[in-house]
């Protein structure tokens, strides 16, 4: 199994433009939430009536997939895995009431959020000028959420133990200059 630094470095190499990273801050959580919503049906066991606080604890494919993802994240990095566990638990909590809606409403929330999240991803990759990481390595789909958590840590001044080797390998983030604007700027001098 690759280390957290190896996984995050590979993913980061596709994500150095700050505009791309910003779209990922919004798009990836939306996609994760949408997947949890869509996997929140069918439920196994007893579904408590109404919007009970415990109604989100029923077993569903979302719980199984979330548990497997969190185990992987925790094995990669305990601190980042804990952040992911908290985020995914919140997704499960908020997805459960949506799964209890009519099929049309449940699908609207799940598919609609999924599509908007991916549109944001592709807008970001337009700025980046590179294809998404998962095109070359399917693991990019599971590392993406961890990358967002890591970048949030970096913004908060945390996890320099990860930031230093990642940026040493792929460089810092930047906003790539638009060639046409750069040429225009030089000609105006």
GROMACS .gro file of C-alpha atoms in nm:
model
  189
    1UNK     CA    1   0.000   0.000   0.000
    2UNK     CA    2   0.132   0.345  -0.091
    3UNK     CA    3   0.189   0.595   0.189
    4UNK     CA    4  -0.021   0.907   0.240
    5UNK     CA    5   0.264   1.121   0.107
    6UNK     CA    6   0.293   0.907  -0.209
    7UNK     CA    7  -0.083   0.914  -0.272
    8UNK     CA    8  -0.121   1.285  -0.201
    9UNK     CA    9   0.188   1.377  -0.406
   10UNK     CA   10   0.057   1.192  -0.709
   11UNK     CA   11  -0.284   1.356  -0.672
   12UNK     CA   12  -0.131   1.700  -0.607
   13UNK     CA   13   0.066   1.679  -0.932
   14UNK     CA   14  -0.270   1.720  -1.112
   15UNK     CA   15  -0.378   2.006  -0.885
   16UNK     CA   16  -0.136   2.299  -0.859
   17UNK     CA   17  -0.359   2.582  -0.986
   18UNK     CA   18  -0.529   2.755  -0.692
   19UNK     CA   19  -0.852   2.802  -0.890
   20UNK     CA   20  -0.867   2.428  -0.947
   21UNK     CA   21  -0.810   2.363  -0.578
   22UNK     CA   22  -1.089   2.608  -0.485
   23UNK     CA   23  -1.334   2.427  -0.714
   24UNK     CA   24  -1.229   2.103  -0.547
   25UNK     CA   25  -1.304   2.251  -0.203
   26UNK     CA   26  -1.668   2.276  -0.313
   27UNK     CA   27  -1.704   2.005  -0.576
   28UNK     CA   28  -1.545   1.709  -0.397
   29UNK     CA   29  -1.751   1.743  -0.076
   30UNK     CA   30  -2.061   1.772  -0.295
   31UNK     CA   31  -1.969   1.452  -0.481
   32UNK     CA   32  -1.895   1.263  -0.159
   33UNK     CA   33  -2.225   1.379  -0.010
   34UNK     CA   34  -2.411   1.283  -0.329
   35UNK     CA   35  -2.261   0.934  -0.327
   36UNK     CA   36  -2.359   0.890   0.037
   37UNK     CA   37  -2.713   1.009  -0.042
   38UNK     CA   38  -2.742   0.770  -0.336
   39UNK     CA   39  -2.604   0.478  -0.135
   40UNK     CA   40  -2.836   0.550   0.159
   41UNK     CA   41  -3.096   0.325  -0.003
   42UNK     CA   42  -3.188   0.048   0.051
   43UNK     CA   43  -3.172   0.026   0.428
   44UNK     CA   44  -3.128  -0.298   0.614
   45UNK     CA   45  -3.281  -0.342   0.957
   46UNK     CA   46  -3.540  -0.129   1.128
   47UNK     CA   47  -3.589   0.226   1.007
   48UNK     CA   48  -3.709   0.443   1.292
   49UNK     CA   49  -4.015   0.651   1.202
   50UNK     CA   50  -3.988   1.023   1.139
   51UNK     CA   51  -3.674   1.227   1.161
   52UNK     CA   52  -3.545   1.069   1.480
   53UNK     CA   53  -3.184   1.150   1.560
   54UNK     CA   54  -3.114   0.778   1.546
   55UNK     CA   55  -3.279   0.723   1.206
   56UNK     CA   56  -2.944   0.775   1.031
   57UNK     CA   57  -2.791   0.476   1.210
   58UNK     CA   58  -2.963   0.213   0.994
   59UNK     CA   59  -2.736  -0.008   0.786
   60UNK     CA   60  -2.721   0.083   0.418
   61UNK     CA   61  -2.470   0.054   0.135
   62UNK     CA   62  -2.362   0.408   0.236
   63UNK     CA   63  -2.253   0.280   0.577
   64UNK     CA   64  -2.057  -0.007   0.426
   65UNK     CA   65  -1.879   0.211   0.168
   66UNK     CA   66  -1.815   0.482   0.429
   67UNK     CA   67  -1.668   0.234   0.676
   68UNK     CA   68  -1.434   0.092   0.412
   69UNK     CA   69  -1.325   0.440   0.301
   70UNK     CA   70  -1.265   0.555   0.659
   71UNK     CA   71  -1.063   0.243   0.741
   72UNK     CA   72  -0.845   0.318   0.438
   73UNK     CA   73  -0.806   0.686   0.533
   74UNK     CA   74  -0.722   0.597   0.894
   75UNK     CA   75  -0.460   0.346   0.778
   76UNK     CA   76  -0.302   0.610   0.550
   77UNK     CA   77  -0.288   0.881   0.815
   78UNK     CA   78  -0.455   0.872   1.156
   79UNK     CA   79  -0.509   1.248   1.188
   80UNK     CA   80  -0.638   1.303   0.834
   81UNK     CA   81  -0.839   0.982   0.862
   82UNK     CA   82  -1.005   1.122   1.173
   83UNK     CA   83  -1.101   1.437   0.983
   84UNK     CA   84  -1.244   1.221   0.704
   85UNK     CA   85  -1.432   1.007   0.958
   86UNK     CA   86  -1.595   1.322   1.098
   87UNK     CA   87  -1.684   1.454   0.752
   88UNK     CA   88  -1.826   1.123   0.632
   89UNK     CA   89  -2.024   1.079   0.954
   90UNK     CA   90  -2.180   1.421   0.892
   91UNK     CA   91  -2.261   1.315   0.535
   92UNK     CA   92  -2.433   1.000   0.666
   93UNK     CA   93  -2.629   1.206   0.919
   94UNK     CA   94  -2.755   1.456   0.660
   95UNK     CA   95  -2.811   1.198   0.386
   96UNK     CA   96  -3.043   0.977   0.593
   97UNK     CA   97  -3.343   1.216   0.586
   98UNK     CA   98  -3.296   1.265   0.211
   99UNK     CA   99  -3.307   0.888   0.159
  100UNK     CA  100  -3.646   0.884   0.331
  101UNK     CA  101  -3.795   1.124   0.075
  102UNK     CA  102  -3.985   1.003  -0.228
  103UNK     CA  103  -3.772   0.824  -0.487
  104UNK     CA  104  -3.789   1.124  -0.722
  105UNK     CA  105  -3.679   1.369  -0.450
  106UNK     CA  106  -3.405   1.135  -0.324
  107UNK     CA  107  -3.268   1.094  -0.679
  108UNK     CA  108  -3.297   1.467  -0.745
  109UNK     CA  109  -3.082   1.544  -0.441
  110UNK     CA  110  -2.833   1.267  -0.510
  111UNK     CA  111  -2.794   1.301  -0.885
  112UNK     CA  112  -2.829   1.680  -0.887
  113UNK     CA  113  -2.559   1.729  -0.624
  114UNK     CA  114  -2.338   1.474  -0.800
  115UNK     CA  115  -2.365   1.653  -1.136
  116UNK     CA  116  -2.303   2.001  -0.991
  117UNK     CA  117  -2.000   1.868  -0.802
  118UNK     CA  118  -1.852   1.719  -1.120
  119UNK     CA  119  -1.922   2.033  -1.323
  120UNK     CA  120  -1.718   2.226  -1.066
  121UNK     CA  121  -1.440   1.967  -1.094
  122UNK     CA  122  -1.418   2.002  -1.469
  123UNK     CA  123  -1.423   2.383  -1.447
  124UNK     CA  124  -1.124   2.358  -1.213
  125UNK     CA  125  -0.941   2.126  -1.448
  126UNK     CA  126  -1.005   2.367  -1.733
  127UNK     CA  127  -0.804   2.624  -1.534
  128UNK     CA  128  -0.543   2.363  -1.446
  129UNK     CA  129  -0.505   2.256  -1.807
  130UNK     CA  130  -0.477   1.893  -1.699
  131UNK     CA  131  -0.714   1.600  -1.690
  132UNK     CA  132  -0.848   1.480  -1.353
  133UNK     CA  133  -0.617   1.245  -1.161
  134UNK     CA  134  -0.862   0.953  -1.168
  135UNK     CA  135  -0.828   0.929  -1.547
  136UNK     CA  136  -0.476   0.789  -1.500
  137UNK     CA  137  -0.532   0.621  -1.164
  138UNK     CA  138  -0.874   0.522  -1.032
  139UNK     CA  139  -0.742   0.572  -0.677
  140UNK     CA  140  -0.776   0.945  -0.748
  141UNK     CA  141  -1.147   0.906  -0.674
  142UNK     CA  142  -1.080   0.807  -0.314
  143UNK     CA  143  -0.774   1.029  -0.265
  144UNK     CA  144  -0.958   1.343  -0.383
  145UNK     CA  145  -1.150   1.392  -0.056
  146UNK     CA  146  -0.832   1.332   0.144
  147UNK     CA  147  -0.652   1.589  -0.074
  148UNK     CA  148  -0.918   1.849   0.012
  149UNK     CA  149  -0.883   1.773   0.384
  150UNK     CA  150  -0.505   1.803   0.348
  151UNK     CA  151  -0.526   2.135   0.163
  152UNK     CA  152  -0.758   2.272   0.435
  153UNK     CA  153  -0.496   2.168   0.690
  154UNK     CA  154  -0.228   2.347   0.486
  155UNK     CA  155  -0.442   2.664   0.478
  156UNK     CA  156  -0.469   2.646   0.858
  157UNK     CA  157  -0.091   2.612   0.889
  158UNK     CA  158  -0.115   2.246   0.989
  159UNK     CA  159   0.056   1.933   0.861
  160UNK     CA  160   0.381   2.080   0.735
  161UNK     CA  161   0.515   1.726   0.774
  162UNK     CA  162   0.305   1.645   0.465
  163UNK     CA  163   0.327   1.980   0.290
  164UNK     CA  164   0.706   1.994   0.273
  165UNK     CA  165   0.763   1.663   0.088
  166UNK     CA  166   0.458   1.708  -0.137
  167UNK     CA  167   0.562   2.057  -0.248
  168UNK     CA  168   0.925   1.946  -0.282
  169UNK     CA  169   0.805   1.686  -0.533
  170UNK     CA  170   0.543   1.883  -0.728
  171UNK     CA  171   0.598   2.249  -0.639
  172UNK     CA  172   0.373   2.495  -0.464
  173UNK     CA  173   0.035   2.607  -0.583
  174UNK     CA  174   0.000   2.893  -0.826
  175UNK     CA  175  -0.237   3.067  -1.057
  176UNK     CA  176  -0.106   3.000  -1.403
  177UNK     CA  177  -0.077   3.317  -1.610
  178UNK     CA  178  -0.295   3.339  -1.917
  179UNK     CA  179  -0.058   3.367  -2.213
  180UNK     CA  180  -0.277   3.623  -2.394
  181UNK     CA  181  -0.300   3.847  -2.088
  182UNK     CA  182   0.074   3.816  -2.030
  183UNK     CA  183   0.147   3.918  -2.389
  184UNK     CA  184  -0.098   4.208  -2.367
  185UNK     CA  185   0.065   4.325  -2.043
  186UNK     CA  186   0.413   4.319  -2.197
  187UNK     CA  187   0.300   4.512  -2.505
  188UNK     CA  188   0.142   4.788  -2.291
  189UNK     CA  189   0.475   4.872  -2.120
   0.00000   0.00000   0.00000
